[in-house]
Backbone as JSON Lines, residues from 0, in Angstrom:
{"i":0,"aa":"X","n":[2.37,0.82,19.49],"ca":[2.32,-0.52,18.95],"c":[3.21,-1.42,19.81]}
{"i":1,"aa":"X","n":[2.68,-2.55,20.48],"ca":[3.45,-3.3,20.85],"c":[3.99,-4.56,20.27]}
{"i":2,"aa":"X","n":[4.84,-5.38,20.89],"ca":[5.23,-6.37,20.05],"c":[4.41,-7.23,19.52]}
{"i":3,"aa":"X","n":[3.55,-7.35,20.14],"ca":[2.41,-8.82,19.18],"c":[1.88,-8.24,18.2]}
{"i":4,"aa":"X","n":[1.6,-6.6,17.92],"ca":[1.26,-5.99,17.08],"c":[2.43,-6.31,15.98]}
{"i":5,"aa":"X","n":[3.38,-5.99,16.01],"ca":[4.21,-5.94,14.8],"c":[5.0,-7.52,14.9]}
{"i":6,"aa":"X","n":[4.6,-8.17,15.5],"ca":[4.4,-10.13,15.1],"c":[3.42,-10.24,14.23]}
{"i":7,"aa":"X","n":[2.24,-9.83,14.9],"ca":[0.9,-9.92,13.73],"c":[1.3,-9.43,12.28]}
{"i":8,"aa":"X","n":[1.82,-8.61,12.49],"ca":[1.46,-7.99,11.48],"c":[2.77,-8.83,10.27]}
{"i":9,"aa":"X","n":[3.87,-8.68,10.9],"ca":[5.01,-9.88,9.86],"c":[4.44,-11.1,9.77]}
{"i":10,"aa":"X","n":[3.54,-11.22,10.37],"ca":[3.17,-12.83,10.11],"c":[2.08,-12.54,8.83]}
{"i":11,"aa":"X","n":[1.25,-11.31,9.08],"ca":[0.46,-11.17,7.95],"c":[0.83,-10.59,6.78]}
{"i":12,"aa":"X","n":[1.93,-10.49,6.49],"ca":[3.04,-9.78,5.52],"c":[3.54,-11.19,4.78]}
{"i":13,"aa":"X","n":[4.38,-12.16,5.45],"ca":[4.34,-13.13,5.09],"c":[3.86,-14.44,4.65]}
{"i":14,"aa":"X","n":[1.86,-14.24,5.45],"ca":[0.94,-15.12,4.78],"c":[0.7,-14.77,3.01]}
{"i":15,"aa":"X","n":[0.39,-13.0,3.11],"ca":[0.33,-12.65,1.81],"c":[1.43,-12.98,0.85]}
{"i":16,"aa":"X","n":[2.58,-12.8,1.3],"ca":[3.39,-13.08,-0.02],"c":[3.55,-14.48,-0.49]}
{"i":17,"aa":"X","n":[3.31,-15.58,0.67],"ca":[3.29,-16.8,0.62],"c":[2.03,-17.0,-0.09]}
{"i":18,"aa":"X","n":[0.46,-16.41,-0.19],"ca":[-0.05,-16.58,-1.43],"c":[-0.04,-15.81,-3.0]}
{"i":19,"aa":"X","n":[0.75,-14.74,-2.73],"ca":[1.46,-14.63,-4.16],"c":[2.09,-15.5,-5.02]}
{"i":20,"aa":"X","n":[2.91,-15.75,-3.73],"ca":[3.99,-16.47,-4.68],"c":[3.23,-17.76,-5.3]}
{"i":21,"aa":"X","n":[2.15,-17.98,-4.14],"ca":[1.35,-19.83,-4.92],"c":[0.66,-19.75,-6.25]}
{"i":22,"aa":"X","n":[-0.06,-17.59,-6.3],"ca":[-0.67,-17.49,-7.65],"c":[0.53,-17.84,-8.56]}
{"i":23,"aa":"X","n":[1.7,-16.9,-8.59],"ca":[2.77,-16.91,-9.38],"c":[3.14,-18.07,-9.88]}
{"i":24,"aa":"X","n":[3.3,-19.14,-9.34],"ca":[3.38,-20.28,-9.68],"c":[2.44,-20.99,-10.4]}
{"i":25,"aa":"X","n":[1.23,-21.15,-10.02],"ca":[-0.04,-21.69,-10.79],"c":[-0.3,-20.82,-11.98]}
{"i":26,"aa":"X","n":[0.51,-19.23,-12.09],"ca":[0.76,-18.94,-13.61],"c":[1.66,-19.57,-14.42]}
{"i":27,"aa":"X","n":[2.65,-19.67,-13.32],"ca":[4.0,-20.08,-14.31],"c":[3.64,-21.34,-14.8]}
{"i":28,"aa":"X","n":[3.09,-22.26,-14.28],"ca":[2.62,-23.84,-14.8],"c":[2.07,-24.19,-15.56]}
{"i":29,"aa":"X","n":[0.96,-22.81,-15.71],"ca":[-0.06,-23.24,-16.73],"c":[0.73,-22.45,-18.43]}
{"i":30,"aa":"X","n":[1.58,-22.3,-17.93],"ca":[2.59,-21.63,-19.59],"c":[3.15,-22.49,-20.47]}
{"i":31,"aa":"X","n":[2.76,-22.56,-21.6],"ca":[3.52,-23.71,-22.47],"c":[5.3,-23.73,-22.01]}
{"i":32,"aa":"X","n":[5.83,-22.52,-22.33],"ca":[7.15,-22.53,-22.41],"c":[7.62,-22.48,-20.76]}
{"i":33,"aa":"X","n":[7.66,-23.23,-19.97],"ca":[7.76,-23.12,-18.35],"c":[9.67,-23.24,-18.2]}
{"i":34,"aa":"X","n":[9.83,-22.45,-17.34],"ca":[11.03,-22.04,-16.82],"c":[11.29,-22.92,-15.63]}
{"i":35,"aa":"X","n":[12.03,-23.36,-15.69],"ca":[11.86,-24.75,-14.8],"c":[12.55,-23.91,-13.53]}
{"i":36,"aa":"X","n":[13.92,-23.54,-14.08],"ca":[14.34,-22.88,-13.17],"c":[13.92,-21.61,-11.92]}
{"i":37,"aa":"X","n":[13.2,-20.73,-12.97],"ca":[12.25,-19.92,-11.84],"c":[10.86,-20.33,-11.48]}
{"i":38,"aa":"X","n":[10.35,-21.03,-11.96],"ca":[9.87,-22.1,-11.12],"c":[10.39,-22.86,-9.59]}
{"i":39,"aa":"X","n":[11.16,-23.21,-9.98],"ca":[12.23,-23.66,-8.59],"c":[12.3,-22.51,-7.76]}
{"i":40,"aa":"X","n":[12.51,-22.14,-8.05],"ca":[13.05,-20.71,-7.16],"c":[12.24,-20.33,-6.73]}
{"i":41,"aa":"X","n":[10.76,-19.79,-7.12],"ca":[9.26,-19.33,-6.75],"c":[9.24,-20.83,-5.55]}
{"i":42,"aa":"X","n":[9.76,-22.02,-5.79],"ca":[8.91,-22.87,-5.0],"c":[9.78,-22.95,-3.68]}
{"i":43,"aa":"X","n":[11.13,-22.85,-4.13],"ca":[11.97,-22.46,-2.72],"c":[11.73,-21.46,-2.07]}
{"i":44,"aa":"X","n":[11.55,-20.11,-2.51],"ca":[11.16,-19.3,-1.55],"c":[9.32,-19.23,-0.78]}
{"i":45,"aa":"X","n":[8.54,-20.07,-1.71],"ca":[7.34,-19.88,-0.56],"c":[7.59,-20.99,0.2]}
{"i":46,"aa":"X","n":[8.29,-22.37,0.12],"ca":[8.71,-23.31,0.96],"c":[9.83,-22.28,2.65]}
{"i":47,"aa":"X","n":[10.45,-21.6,1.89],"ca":[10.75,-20.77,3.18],"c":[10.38,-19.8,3.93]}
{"i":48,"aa":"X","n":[9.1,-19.34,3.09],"ca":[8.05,-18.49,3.75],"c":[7.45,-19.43,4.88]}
{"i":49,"aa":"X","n":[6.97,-20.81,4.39],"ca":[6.1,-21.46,4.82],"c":[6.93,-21.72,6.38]}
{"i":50,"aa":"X","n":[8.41,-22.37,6.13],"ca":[8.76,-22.23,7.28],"c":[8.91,-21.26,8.53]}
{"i":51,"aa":"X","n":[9.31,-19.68,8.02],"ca":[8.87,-18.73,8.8],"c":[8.12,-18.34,9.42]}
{"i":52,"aa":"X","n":[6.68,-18.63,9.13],"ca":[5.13,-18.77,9.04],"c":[5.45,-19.52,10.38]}
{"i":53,"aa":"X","n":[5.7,-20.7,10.14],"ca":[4.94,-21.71,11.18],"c":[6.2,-21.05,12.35]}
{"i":54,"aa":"X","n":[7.26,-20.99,12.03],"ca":[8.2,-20.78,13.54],"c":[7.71,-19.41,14.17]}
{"i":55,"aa":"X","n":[6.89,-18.78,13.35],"ca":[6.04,-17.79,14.47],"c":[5.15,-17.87,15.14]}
{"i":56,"aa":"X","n":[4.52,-19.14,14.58],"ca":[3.49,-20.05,14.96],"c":[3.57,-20.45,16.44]}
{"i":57,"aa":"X","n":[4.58,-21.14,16.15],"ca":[5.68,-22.15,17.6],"c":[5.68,-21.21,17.98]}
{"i":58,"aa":"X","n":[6.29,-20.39,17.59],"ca":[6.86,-19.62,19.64],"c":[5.97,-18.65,19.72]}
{"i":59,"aa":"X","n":[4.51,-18.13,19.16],"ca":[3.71,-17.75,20.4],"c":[2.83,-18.62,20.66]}
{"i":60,"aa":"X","n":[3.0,-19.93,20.42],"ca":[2.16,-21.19,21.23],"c":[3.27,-21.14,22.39]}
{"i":61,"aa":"X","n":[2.52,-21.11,23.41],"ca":[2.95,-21.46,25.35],"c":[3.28,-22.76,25.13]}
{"i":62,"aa":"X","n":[4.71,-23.37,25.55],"ca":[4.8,-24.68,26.13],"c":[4.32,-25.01,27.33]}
{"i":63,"aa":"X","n":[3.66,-26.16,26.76],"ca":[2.88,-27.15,28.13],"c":[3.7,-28.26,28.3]}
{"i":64,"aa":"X","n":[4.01,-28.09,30.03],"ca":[4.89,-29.31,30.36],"c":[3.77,-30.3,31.09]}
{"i":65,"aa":"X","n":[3.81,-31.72,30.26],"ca":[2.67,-32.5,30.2],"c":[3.17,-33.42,31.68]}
């Protein structure tokens, strides 16, 4: 296995949990009694998935010097 293999593959580790966590949430919302607080928390951590996501994004995009 080389490295883009196990990039791929954390990147596809982290798409999935980043749509867990969006089901998890669209459960938690639709609940009368909503937890505001873990709510928050579900939304901070796929907000920092999301960022991880993309900075793997960036750096195997090649910079082009224009």
């Amino acid at each position: 296995m080389n490295d883009d293999d196990s990039v791929q593959q954390q990147l596809e580790a982290l798409k999935a949990e980043h749509q867990q966590l969006d089901r998890q949430i669209a459960e938690l919302t639709a609940q009368p009694s909503l937890d505001q607080i873990h709510l928050a928390r579900l939304k901070r951590r796929k907000l920092h998935l999301k960022d991880q996501i993309q900075r793997i994004l960036d750096n195997r995009t090649p910079d082009i010097i224009a």
